[in-house]
XYZ file of C-alpha atoms in Angstrom:
759
model
C 0.142 -0.161 0.059
C 0.418 3.454 -0.348
C 1.008 6.107 2.177
C 0.855 9.912 1.405
C 1.613 13.375 2.470
C 1.417 16.371 1.498
C 5.070 16.942 1.953
C 5.245 21.158 3.169
C 8.278 22.294 3.323
C 9.421 20.312 0.988
C 7.243 22.473 -1.083
C 8.395 25.648 -0.040
C 11.660 25.761 -0.428
C 11.348 23.473 -3.340
C -27.445 17.946 -23.308
C -28.446 15.105 -21.519
C -29.538 15.438 -17.703
C -27.358 17.248 -15.198
C -24.294 14.645 -13.784
C -26.211 14.799 -10.619
C -28.839 13.106 -11.677
C -27.699 10.910 -14.549
C -24.645 9.585 -12.778
C -23.884 9.041 -8.900
C -21.450 6.373 -7.117
C -22.787 3.513 -6.227
C -23.527 2.831 -2.375
C -21.047 0.224 -0.822
C -20.631 -2.729 -2.740
C -20.320 -6.265 -1.423
C -16.606 -7.789 -1.379
C -16.751 -10.389 -3.531
C -16.532 -13.658 -1.937
C -13.253 -16.059 -2.657
C -16.089 -18.355 -5.010
C -16.860 -15.111 -6.933
C -13.273 -13.566 -7.955
C -12.327 -17.263 -8.908
C -15.425 -17.219 -11.317
C -14.108 -13.408 -12.962
C -10.351 -14.580 -12.983
C -11.291 -17.682 -14.800
C -13.862 -15.403 -17.629
C -10.365 -12.593 -17.750
C -8.204 -15.743 -18.771
C -10.830 -17.318 -20.671
C -10.625 -14.385 -23.163
C -6.627 -14.348 -23.089
C -6.430 -18.219 -23.314
C -8.870 -17.359 -26.887
C -6.946 -15.192 -27.657
C -4.237 -17.820 -27.779
C -2.442 -17.023 -24.712
C -1.358 -19.334 -22.056
C -1.549 -21.196 -18.882
C 0.989 -18.440 -17.768
C -0.816 -15.291 -17.754
C -3.543 -14.864 -15.379
C -4.759 -12.038 -13.343
C -4.721 -11.193 -9.292
C -7.465 -9.371 -7.897
C -6.131 -6.599 -5.818
C -8.962 -4.688 -4.944
C -13.288 -3.715 -5.580
C -14.428 -0.775 -4.718
C -18.019 0.831 -5.999
C -18.298 2.502 -9.647
C -21.365 4.278 -10.476
C -24.763 3.563 -9.762
C -25.619 -0.463 -10.405
C -21.784 -1.129 -11.468
C -18.987 -2.171 -9.361
C -15.199 -2.176 -10.063
C -12.809 -4.333 -9.549
C -9.359 -3.998 -10.474
C -7.744 -7.158 -11.341
C -3.660 -7.139 -11.861
C -1.761 -9.097 -14.779
C -0.120 -12.191 -13.513
C 2.857 -14.327 -15.625
C 3.484 -16.898 -14.093
C 2.537 -16.820 -10.902
C 4.172 -13.077 -10.478
C 2.685 -9.937 -10.500
C 3.387 -7.751 -13.862
C 3.695 -4.592 -11.661
C 1.912 -1.320 -13.542
C 0.046 -4.156 -16.082
C -3.913 -4.049 -14.881
C -7.513 -4.089 -16.058
C -9.927 -2.435 -14.401
C -12.905 -4.366 -14.609
C -16.896 -1.998 -15.090
C -19.305 -5.072 -14.133
C -23.375 -5.028 -13.679
C -25.556 -6.472 -11.076
C -25.651 -9.697 -12.389
C -21.997 -9.569 -12.357
C -21.730 -9.573 -15.904
C -18.305 -7.377 -17.410
C -19.708 -4.534 -19.208
C -15.856 -2.370 -19.960
C -12.351 -2.235 -19.522
C -10.331 -0.582 -18.898
C -6.639 -1.913 -19.858
C -2.269 -1.213 -19.447
C -1.000 -3.904 -20.534
C 2.280 -4.953 -19.884
C 2.919 -8.260 -20.069
C 5.986 -9.954 -21.253
C 5.331 -11.364 -24.817
C 2.755 -9.101 -25.065
C 3.464 -6.030 -24.666
C 4.613 -4.652 -28.293
C 7.973 -1.946 -27.802
C 5.558 0.904 -29.197
C 1.652 0.782 -29.033
C -1.267 3.279 -29.949
C -3.012 4.299 -27.699
C -5.950 1.847 -27.953
C -3.344 -0.996 -28.078
C -2.751 -2.095 -31.718
C 0.894 -1.634 -32.930
C 2.831 1.050 -34.682
C 4.070 1.183 -38.093
C 6.943 -0.760 -38.044
C 6.562 -1.804 -34.859
C 9.872 -3.754 -33.381
C 9.748 -7.268 -31.157
C 8.487 -6.989 -28.257
C 11.696 -7.331 -25.733
C 12.523 -10.985 -24.446
C 10.063 -12.728 -22.236
C 11.944 -13.839 -19.107
C 13.409 -17.183 -19.294
C 13.558 -18.002 -15.512
C 11.820 -17.317 -12.766
C 13.790 -18.192 -9.815
C 15.253 -15.282 -7.842
C 19.250 -15.615 -6.783
C 18.784 -13.292 -3.818
C 16.214 -14.069 -0.547
C 13.010 -11.816 0.282
C 15.301 -10.996 3.011
C 18.396 -10.345 1.819
C 16.811 -7.340 -0.421
C 14.919 -5.728 2.324
C 18.293 -5.380 4.233
C 20.109 -4.124 0.694
C 16.502 -1.990 0.536
C 17.460 -0.541 4.377
C 21.078 0.571 3.450
C 19.828 1.924 0.555
C 17.524 3.809 2.488
C 17.267 3.956 5.526
C 19.978 2.588 6.989
C 20.200 3.771 10.969
C 15.882 3.270 10.719
C 12.921 1.498 12.724
C 10.518 -0.044 11.051
C 6.998 1.723 11.973
C 5.689 -1.373 10.073
C 6.707 -4.746 8.712
C 8.742 -4.748 5.602
C 7.756 -6.570 2.736
C 8.918 -8.143 -0.485
C 7.042 -9.155 -3.127
C 8.527 -11.132 -5.842
C 6.976 -9.672 -9.820
C 7.578 -8.843 -12.797
C 9.412 -5.307 -13.363
C 8.844 -3.764 -16.786
C 11.695 -1.700 -16.586
C 10.299 1.678 -19.168
C 11.477 3.815 -22.164
C 9.928 6.272 -23.574
C 9.330 6.767 -27.474
C 8.249 9.387 -29.631
C 5.447 8.567 -32.082
C 6.844 8.443 -35.730
C 4.012 11.510 -36.835
C 6.841 13.261 -34.159
C 9.520 11.707 -35.413
C 10.514 15.680 -36.946
C 9.919 17.842 -33.825
C 12.325 19.273 -31.441
C 12.100 18.665 -27.414
C 10.676 22.241 -27.386
C 8.201 21.657 -30.097
C 6.702 18.058 -28.295
C 3.134 17.340 -27.238
C 2.475 15.045 -24.630
C 0.538 12.853 -26.934
C 3.695 12.481 -29.268
C 5.114 10.209 -27.064
C 4.669 6.370 -25.512
C 5.883 4.892 -22.710
C 6.253 1.205 -24.126
C 8.673 -1.618 -22.713
C 12.152 -1.164 -22.978
C 13.141 -4.954 -20.849
C 11.900 -7.082 -18.681
C 13.258 -7.730 -14.784
C 12.661 -10.502 -12.649
C 12.439 -8.211 -9.449
C 11.573 -7.616 -5.622
C 9.398 -4.886 -4.434
C 10.121 -4.079 -0.948
C 7.955 -1.140 0.952
C 9.825 -0.214 3.573
C 7.837 2.194 6.210
C 9.999 3.368 8.446
C 11.782 6.673 11.220
C 14.669 7.848 11.205
C 16.159 11.204 12.619
C 12.651 12.205 13.405
C 10.918 11.591 10.897
C 8.633 9.488 8.513
C 10.666 7.302 5.528
C 8.575 6.071 3.392
C 9.729 4.490 0.742
C 8.935 1.170 -2.068
C 12.584 0.374 -3.587
C 12.697 -2.081 -6.241
C 15.415 -4.209 -6.418
C 17.060 -6.969 -9.093
C 16.189 -10.450 -7.685
C 19.538 -11.743 -9.481
C 21.824 -9.001 -9.288
C 21.009 -7.303 -6.495
C 20.905 -4.267 -7.719
C 18.683 -1.474 -7.422
C 16.307 -0.716 -10.297
C 13.569 2.437 -8.941
C 12.334 3.980 -5.780
C 10.619 6.529 -4.869
C 8.793 7.716 -1.672
C 5.728 6.565 -0.970
C 4.677 8.783 1.958
C 2.075 11.222 0.381
C 1.609 14.310 2.851
C -0.691 17.273 2.249
C -23.734 19.042 16.436
C -21.822 19.881 18.738
C -19.731 23.569 18.457
C -16.169 23.965 17.834
C -14.342 27.114 17.843
C -11.748 26.176 15.056
C -8.485 27.911 13.907
C -9.244 29.255 10.530
C -13.631 28.788 10.002
C -15.089 30.695 13.333
C -17.523 28.739 15.175
C -17.994 25.567 13.234
C -21.075 22.599 13.779
C -19.124 18.987 15.230
C -20.598 16.365 15.193
C -19.374 13.921 18.202
C -20.810 11.567 21.043
C -22.514 11.781 24.224
C -20.166 9.197 26.249
C -20.777 8.713 30.027
C -21.139 12.580 32.036
C -18.869 13.880 28.569
C -18.428 13.964 24.998
C -16.175 12.246 22.338
C -14.446 13.904 18.961
C -16.578 10.690 18.384
C -18.652 10.982 14.784
C -20.988 7.639 14.330
C -22.716 9.272 11.346
C -20.538 9.104 9.277
C -18.772 5.661 7.933
C -18.387 2.359 10.085
C -16.166 -0.479 11.741
C -12.295 1.030 11.732
C -10.138 1.468 14.283
C -12.371 2.828 16.095
C -15.763 2.093 14.915
C -16.717 5.066 13.090
C -14.323 8.737 12.221
C -12.752 10.313 14.871
C -10.295 13.013 16.390
C -7.394 11.186 18.431
C -4.715 12.943 20.739
C -1.135 11.820 19.681
C -0.351 14.455 22.708
C 2.660 15.099 20.785
C 3.810 11.358 20.007
C 7.069 11.419 18.438
C 6.937 11.611 14.330
C 9.641 8.752 13.926
C 6.729 6.452 15.516
C 3.765 8.225 15.892
C 0.247 6.791 18.698
C -2.583 8.028 17.548
C -3.538 8.034 21.241
C -6.890 7.978 22.268
C -10.328 10.120 21.353
C -10.828 13.113 22.196
C -13.024 13.796 25.162
C -14.864 16.579 26.817
C -16.874 17.799 29.886
C -18.741 20.322 27.932
C -20.226 19.964 23.947
C -18.510 23.364 23.610
C -14.725 22.538 22.191
C -11.919 24.613 21.718
C -10.757 28.671 22.054
C -9.757 29.111 18.081
C -6.617 29.882 18.549
C -3.214 28.833 17.266
C -1.860 25.785 19.733
C 0.206 28.146 22.069
C 2.224 24.403 23.561
C 0.291 24.162 26.509
C -1.320 21.459 27.384
C -3.048 19.428 23.669
C -6.160 18.767 25.501
C -7.229 22.220 27.359
C -9.645 24.357 25.170
C -6.296 25.616 23.248
C -5.621 22.096 22.592
C -8.675 20.876 21.247
C -8.537 23.367 18.485
C -6.306 21.278 16.533
C -8.651 18.676 17.559
C -12.162 20.672 16.205
C -10.005 22.014 12.443
C -9.493 18.142 11.634
C -13.017 17.240 13.236
C -14.781 19.333 10.616
C -12.394 19.156 7.749
C -12.754 15.260 8.096
C -17.184 15.761 8.659
C -16.624 18.630 4.959
C -14.541 15.764 3.354
C -17.325 12.897 4.102
C -19.789 15.235 2.878
C -18.612 16.895 -0.124
C -18.333 12.685 -1.809
C -21.463 11.456 -0.461
C -23.158 13.757 -0.968
C -22.413 15.521 -4.224
C -21.211 12.423 -5.785
C -22.736 8.835 -3.979
C -19.319 7.863 -3.035
C -18.697 7.506 1.292
C -16.135 7.494 3.200
C -12.454 7.054 0.927
C -13.189 3.670 -0.077
C -16.270 3.810 -1.704
C -17.578 1.304 0.816
C -18.124 3.541 3.769
C -15.277 2.109 6.248
C -14.259 5.191 9.180
C -10.986 6.279 9.319
C -8.924 8.945 12.666
C -6.987 11.835 12.479
C -4.668 12.394 15.051
C -3.543 16.155 16.174
C -0.666 17.156 17.760
C 1.865 14.749 16.754
C 5.538 15.714 17.390
C 6.108 19.452 19.034
C 6.418 22.036 16.602
C 5.983 19.038 13.611
C 6.064 21.462 10.033
C 3.722 18.125 8.492
C 0.502 16.723 7.728
C 0.133 12.845 6.569
C -1.705 10.423 4.989
C -0.728 6.903 6.349
C -2.283 3.985 3.801
C -2.064 1.361 7.087
C -3.798 2.560 8.913
C -6.083 4.701 6.591
C -5.787 7.270 8.774
C -3.883 11.185 8.506
C -1.514 12.530 11.459
C -1.365 16.533 12.080
C 1.648 18.561 13.637
C 1.386 21.682 14.779
C 3.159 23.545 12.914
C 6.341 26.374 13.745
C 7.256 27.442 10.277
C 4.059 26.717 9.427
C 0.314 27.329 11.837
C -1.064 24.578 12.975
C -1.827 21.833 9.438
C -5.337 21.924 10.430
C -6.719 23.951 7.622
C -10.008 22.730 5.466
C -7.626 21.722 2.495
C -5.384 20.801 3.658
C -7.829 17.679 4.953
C -9.343 16.889 1.898
C -6.183 16.871 0.423
C -5.008 13.886 2.771
C -8.314 12.164 2.574
C -8.262 12.460 -0.791
C -5.207 10.385 -0.757
C -7.076 7.677 0.585
C -9.621 7.690 -2.089
C -6.625 7.210 -4.552
C -4.987 4.576 -2.183
C -8.617 2.545 -2.432
C -8.834 3.107 -6.254
C -6.024 4.088 -9.024
C -3.078 3.513 -6.540
C -1.306 6.099 -8.617
C 2.154 4.744 -8.842
C 4.211 7.576 -6.714
C 6.933 8.194 -8.575
C 7.170 10.242 -12.759
C 3.680 11.644 -14.029
C 1.902 9.084 -12.299
C 2.636 10.254 -9.341
C 2.348 13.712 -10.904
C -1.604 12.935 -11.224
C -1.386 11.476 -7.235
C -0.262 14.524 -5.768
C -2.759 16.469 -8.349
C -5.816 14.613 -7.301
C -5.593 15.636 -3.589
C -4.903 19.742 -4.149
C -8.367 18.853 -6.530
C -10.464 17.125 -3.916
C -8.825 19.441 -1.442
C -10.269 22.785 -3.136
C -13.535 20.704 -4.008
C -13.836 20.093 -0.335
C -12.994 23.537 0.794
C -15.753 25.250 -1.116
C -18.123 22.687 -0.320
C -17.872 22.961 3.223
C -17.291 27.206 2.989
C -20.990 27.310 0.693
C -22.780 25.698 4.413
C -21.292 22.110 3.638
C -25.078 21.013 2.339
C -26.055 19.966 -0.841
C -25.566 17.457 -4.013
C -23.445 20.305 -6.252
C -19.959 21.611 -5.820
C -20.331 25.190 -4.741
C -19.253 27.657 -7.423
C -17.289 29.769 -5.746
C -16.001 29.641 -2.034
C -12.416 27.934 -2.786
C -9.584 30.206 -3.733
C -7.476 27.885 -5.852
C -4.018 28.431 -3.719
C -3.188 25.006 -1.819
C -2.036 26.009 2.204
C -2.809 29.774 1.937
C -4.273 29.558 5.556
C -1.351 27.502 7.527
C 1.312 30.068 5.658
C 2.251 32.879 8.232
C 3.795 34.089 5.550
C 0.189 34.366 3.528
C 2.397 31.988 0.785
C 0.564 29.232 -0.427
C 1.886 26.674 -1.374
C 0.252 25.611 -4.712
C -1.282 27.899 -7.611
C -3.410 26.135 -9.118
C -3.760 28.337 -11.581
C -0.692 29.574 -12.155
C 1.946 26.402 -10.463
C 4.802 28.420 -10.805
C 4.119 30.810 -9.357
C 6.131 28.591 -6.571
C 8.726 28.449 -8.463
C 9.550 25.711 -9.010
C 6.327 23.670 -10.800
C 5.734 23.512 -13.960
C 2.659 25.305 -16.118
C 2.467 22.909 -19.104
C 3.672 18.782 -19.620
C 7.106 18.896 -21.189
C 9.460 16.014 -21.229
C 11.191 16.242 -18.048
C 7.785 16.724 -16.174
C 8.003 12.379 -15.187
C 11.662 13.501 -13.126
C 10.507 16.081 -10.832
C 9.299 16.225 -7.206
C 5.261 14.430 -7.632
C 4.620 18.201 -5.918
C 5.953 19.931 -9.179
C 5.334 17.432 -11.620
C 1.970 17.818 -10.520
C 1.175 21.839 -11.261
C -0.282 21.561 -14.882
C -2.729 19.035 -14.041
C -3.572 21.347 -11.848
C -3.837 24.255 -13.479
C -6.231 21.906 -16.863
C -8.601 21.074 -13.674
C -8.808 25.032 -13.256
C -8.931 26.139 -16.655
C -11.702 23.236 -17.526
C -14.134 24.486 -14.196
C -13.449 28.149 -14.399
C -11.849 28.628 -18.011
C -8.778 30.609 -19.495
C -8.394 34.265 -20.003
C -7.159 35.730 -23.603
C -4.521 38.234 -21.820
C -1.041 36.935 -22.693
C -0.089 38.826 -19.502
C -2.527 37.545 -17.363
C -1.624 34.358 -14.984
C -5.046 32.763 -16.226
C -3.697 32.776 -20.566
C -2.436 29.182 -22.013
C -0.093 30.351 -24.839
C -0.980 26.920 -25.789
C -4.922 27.710 -26.588
C -4.530 28.689 -30.089
C -7.684 27.665 -32.050
C -11.872 30.527 -30.949
C -12.298 31.896 -28.868
C -8.622 32.653 -27.269
C -10.219 32.471 -23.813
C -11.774 28.673 -23.055
C -14.810 28.960 -21.289
C -15.294 26.831 -18.212
C -17.485 25.116 -17.071
C -17.758 25.035 -13.564
C -16.564 22.723 -10.202
C -19.358 20.902 -10.046
C -19.058 19.264 -13.693
C -15.180 19.165 -13.729
C -15.883 17.203 -10.343
C -17.675 14.327 -11.409
C -15.433 14.079 -14.956
C -12.426 14.210 -13.011
C -14.112 11.541 -9.997
C -14.738 9.337 -12.243
C -11.815 9.089 -14.359
C -10.281 7.768 -11.586
C -11.652 5.104 -9.273
C -13.240 3.171 -12.672
C -10.815 3.852 -15.577
C -7.736 4.924 -14.152
C -4.247 2.911 -13.689
C -1.758 2.754 -11.526
C 0.306 3.524 -14.414
C -2.314 6.148 -15.648
C 0.476 9.305 -17.240
C -1.168 12.438 -18.471
C -1.466 11.346 -22.203
C -3.508 8.431 -20.993
C -5.408 10.670 -17.979
C -6.331 13.003 -20.842
C -8.144 10.538 -22.827
C -9.365 8.315 -20.427
C -10.916 12.243 -18.489
C -11.935 12.683 -21.899
C -14.495 9.249 -22.307
C -15.603 9.531 -19.139
C -16.536 13.351 -19.680
C -17.811 11.663 -23.360
C -19.677 8.890 -21.300
C -21.518 11.577 -18.488
C -22.636 14.120 -20.817
C -22.098 13.182 -24.849
C -19.710 12.956 -26.938
C -19.717 16.513 -28.849
C -21.062 17.969 -25.789
C -20.000 21.483 -24.421
C -17.993 19.403 -21.173
C -16.091 16.751 -23.806
C -14.820 19.184 -25.541
C -14.477 21.558 -22.752
C -12.081 19.173 -21.123
C -9.810 18.439 -24.541
C -9.306 22.910 -24.788
C -7.889 22.123 -21.043
C -5.557 19.618 -21.326
C -4.905 21.426 -24.719
C -3.450 24.259 -22.993
C -1.062 21.772 -20.557
C 0.022 21.044 -23.791
C -1.724 17.840 -23.656
C -2.951 16.743 -26.540
C -4.271 19.938 -30.086
C -6.912 22.209 -29.158
C -9.823 22.923 -31.119
C -12.850 25.275 -31.729
C -15.427 25.446 -28.970
C -18.046 26.122 -31.366
C -18.736 22.060 -32.711
C -15.354 21.038 -31.894
C -14.410 21.637 -34.954
C -10.897 22.418 -37.239
C -8.826 21.726 -39.986
C -6.336 18.182 -39.829
C -2.963 18.893 -38.568
C -3.332 22.352 -37.270
C -6.236 22.335 -35.299
C -7.577 19.673 -32.821
C -9.894 16.965 -32.844
C -12.326 16.089 -35.262
C -14.270 13.734 -35.542
C -14.631 12.189 -39.536
C -17.286 9.100 -39.364
C -21.365 10.193 -39.488
C -23.334 9.091 -37.107
C -21.369 7.006 -35.563
C -23.565 5.784 -32.561
C -25.936 5.250 -34.908
C -28.906 7.937 -33.189
C -29.743 8.908 -36.939
C -30.281 6.043 -37.990
C -29.136 5.124 -41.276
C -27.457 9.076 -41.874
C -24.407 8.042 -43.273
C -24.098 4.603 -43.654
C -24.958 1.969 -46.677
C -25.237 -2.105 -46.506
C -27.223 -3.633 -44.732
C -29.036 -0.990 -42.746
C -31.857 -2.982 -41.120
C -29.543 -3.582 -38.606
C -29.203 0.041 -37.302
C -31.960 0.704 -34.892
C -33.280 -0.226 -30.936
C -33.966 -4.020 -30.694
C -34.702 -6.634 -27.516
C -32.527 -8.858 -26.673
C -29.549 -5.984 -26.692
C -27.909 -2.892 -25.632
C -26.610 0.427 -26.722
C -23.167 0.946 -24.896
C -24.298 4.427 -25.325
C -28.051 6.826 -26.163
C -30.251 3.840 -27.679
C -29.169 2.852 -31.234
C -26.323 0.580 -32.710
C -25.983 -2.044 -35.304
C -26.523 -5.760 -34.365
C -24.645 -7.826 -36.912
C -25.256 -11.398 -36.421
C -27.762 -13.428 -33.797
C -29.713 -15.057 -36.956
C -28.700 -18.743 -36.074
C -28.162 -19.061 -39.913
C -26.358 -18.362 -42.513
C -26.302 -14.746 -43.224
C -24.270 -12.070 -44.591
C -24.072 -8.515 -43.343
C -22.237 -5.460 -44.083
C -22.254 -2.032 -42.711
C -19.775 0.836 -44.876
C -19.315 4.604 -44.832
C -16.976 6.494 -47.316
C -14.510 9.280 -45.073
C -11.821 11.037 -46.327
C -8.398 11.783 -43.895
C -6.482 14.883 -44.364
C -3.727 15.122 -46.034
C -2.376 17.300 -43.272
C -3.817 15.018 -40.125
C -0.992 13.992 -38.044
C -3.088 11.246 -36.193
C -5.926 9.482 -37.057
C -7.622 6.619 -35.103
C -10.235 4.406 -35.767
C -12.501 4.102 -32.318
C -14.910 1.689 -31.706
C -17.551 0.048 -28.864
C -18.323 -3.233 -29.241
C -19.693 -6.556 -27.894
C -19.873 -10.348 -28.567
C -22.703 -12.866 -27.531
C -22.687 -16.021 -28.745
C -24.296 -20.068 -28.679
C -21.725 -21.429 -30.603
C -19.789 -23.988 -28.405
C -15.744 -25.416 -28.596
C -13.158 -23.845 -29.621
C -13.595 -24.055 -34.098
C -14.378 -20.529 -35.126
C -18.136 -20.329 -37.017
C -19.105 -16.775 -37.300
C -16.739 -13.776 -38.236
C -16.483 -10.098 -38.249
C -14.116 -8.666 -40.069
C -13.078 -4.632 -39.941
C -11.668 -3.820 -43.313
C -10.409 -0.530 -44.370
C -9.432 0.810 -48.416
C -8.966 3.030 -50.837
C -12.317 4.364 -52.425
C -10.664 4.856 -56.008
C -9.038 0.538 -55.527
C -6.167 -0.661 -54.252
C -6.479 -4.028 -51.741
C -8.484 -4.392 -48.540
C -6.567 -3.866 -44.813
C -8.200 -6.322 -42.506
C -7.570 -4.503 -39.533
C -9.077 -6.864 -37.037
C -11.227 -10.414 -37.384
C -12.662 -11.293 -34.192
C -15.390 -14.489 -33.848
C -17.814 -16.952 -31.758
C -14.094 -17.709 -30.094
C -14.403 -13.721 -29.118
C -17.280 -13.321 -26.503
C -17.316 -10.735 -24.044
C -19.857 -9.817 -21.490
C -20.550 -6.685 -21.697
C -19.262 -3.746 -24.481
C -15.150 -3.661 -25.331
C -13.540 -0.380 -27.246
C -11.277 -1.064 -30.166
C -8.958 1.363 -31.651
C -6.651 0.725 -35.131
C -4.142 4.214 -35.743
C -5.695 5.055 -40.284
C -3.005 7.596 -40.399
C -1.433 5.195 -43.259
C -4.635 6.368 -45.285
C -4.124 9.829 -44.632
C -4.605 11.604 -47.616
C -6.787 9.347 -49.126
C -10.956 9.067 -48.982
C -10.858 5.508 -47.827
C -13.860 3.099 -47.150
C -14.657 1.387 -43.699
C -16.355 -1.874 -43.477
C -17.924 -4.048 -40.583
C -18.678 -7.596 -42.997
C -20.342 -10.575 -40.690
C -20.555 -14.412 -41.852
C -22.767 -16.671 -39.670
C -22.503 -20.363 -40.604
C -25.887 -22.407 -40.570
C -26.822 -22.752 -36.789
C -26.166 -21.337 -33.595
C -26.285 -17.039 -33.225
C -23.143 -15.038 -32.711
C -24.431 -11.750 -31.680
C -21.198 -8.374 -33.278
C -23.287 -5.375 -31.298
C -21.282 -2.465 -32.823
C -21.269 1.288 -31.118
C -19.905 4.389 -30.712
C -18.170 4.272 -34.140
C -15.329 7.308 -33.773
C -12.651 8.474 -37.038
C -10.768 11.416 -34.972
C -8.004 12.564 -37.452
C -5.689 15.341 -36.038
């Protein structure tokens, strides 16, 4: 598990329905039994085997949590010869019947990962062979030796707060390569989508997790140790930082939920969360317990139900009125964090399953930090020295949001994924601040109330830790993506995504002198239009919890946030357009015009070239067997109401849908995407029925088969497919979907959301 801290000192030094009506997150889900998990693994493995993969490949269930209403998210790690492949996983969406309705995949498995792939998984032109598959999975050193090597490198004089662990796994050593379309660009011209992370080689390694303390500091690190040579391959920090009446330090008199206990009261909120260490949400008194190995202490108690004096802690008693103020700050922040996500999104507590957490106040003496520790799923707050007490509303929202990340995407805390991890916490902190400042009630994030500056209230100088709208104001965080982003501390590499979220919510300025201007917005209007914090947060949260994998980087995040926007508001909605513009504003993807999302070929943004790809306008744009288009009993649409149902006849049949499409010569990319659901009554391992996806030049020439799907590759729900059509730039092509069914037993190929996007 990852642990989380705000790293405060280093930061200073260094047309559809409204989303609230459309989709909420599900209530807590029942965790699958071992038998149910084994059944899901078996179904996933069967699909792998039908694609020619053997028994070396399997899956391991790592977590389960709610998805949108009626769905469950299961995170299935990929394994090879029984060993986990780090950063390779499937995010599986299932409906109440347990049927698979969607999968988001990061595939880095040996023997399958080519050295360069498109975002949808199709090999790029002239792709070299995949890196060599590990021939031997027997380690030369044991787990104890791997732990000793990691300890010597990280904290040789340290003590263990939590027992260390060492997991033997397959570690894909990654490298960055340019997409063919970016071969001639200078480094300064590169966009995030011009680069691809690919597997360079595979190493048999131990992932050593150290949760230690040394010299008065908590030191949490994940270390990858070569299992044959003992060399350290990679390492990264894993400590990720940032109705009674309470007199809070930053918010005046605030209502706090406490529990009557005997003749007094406890800071135990039984209305929010269940289980956990204290059975409900709680605030405890660490009473200067050492940050080396902090003891949370007992729950705060008081004879009356009025708490705190609203003043900065003066160094005296931690349990009198002055000492209680830090606890008031913490409880109010914890309550509002819970309420923001539950009332707005339907998400309960940190894990979505309503598991209670707690915050321990008064850690250390003059301790200038606050951190979330996923080993206990709790937070520790220091009193501050250079800072004021570290319990401001945005800091608590930040730390608690690390708990949401840990329970869902579990973004690796290094490189670009680590920056996104930190950015999610800054986003969460700001949304909690906006919700709390406007009364802490209602089903939407208010339009105002937060300051878009992280940690301003805890700063004695008045300078915040981070400016979300202009990250570079701190002197270290970049405003936009660059090739060096992955080499920065994650508290700085979060900057561009923070700025993206600000633009998505609030819009930008056309004035080049403004802090709210982006030079990467080159389409019209020059100042992009924001969609408000409520919609922006819904889109972001859905992408994080139902689509992101642990290795998601900026380019992948852009694609998945866009998918979330399209699913919530529509493919060509203003919200989807705003996502594309907001990411373009930080040099991730190309800019587009707001009206219609248009633009030319190479110089513009993404442009849809297909007509009626969702089939909502009936047969418009399509030729061939157009009777397969409609809304029929027995099948559901991927989105909207209509789809194309090819096959399903149970007799000999040939059905074809075609569309003529022009791909501009000056396009920098062309991507075909579609959603496909396959079900069959066929049995055995013989191909009887097939769907072929082909493309050919409209003026003649050979037909190229992009893919063939058969009765051997069914799936419980729609699967998203993607293909690179850049080779057909400057041509008018005929795209075809052709079904051939044999004389008995039906196979259905249900097609929806067909799209051909160019940049």
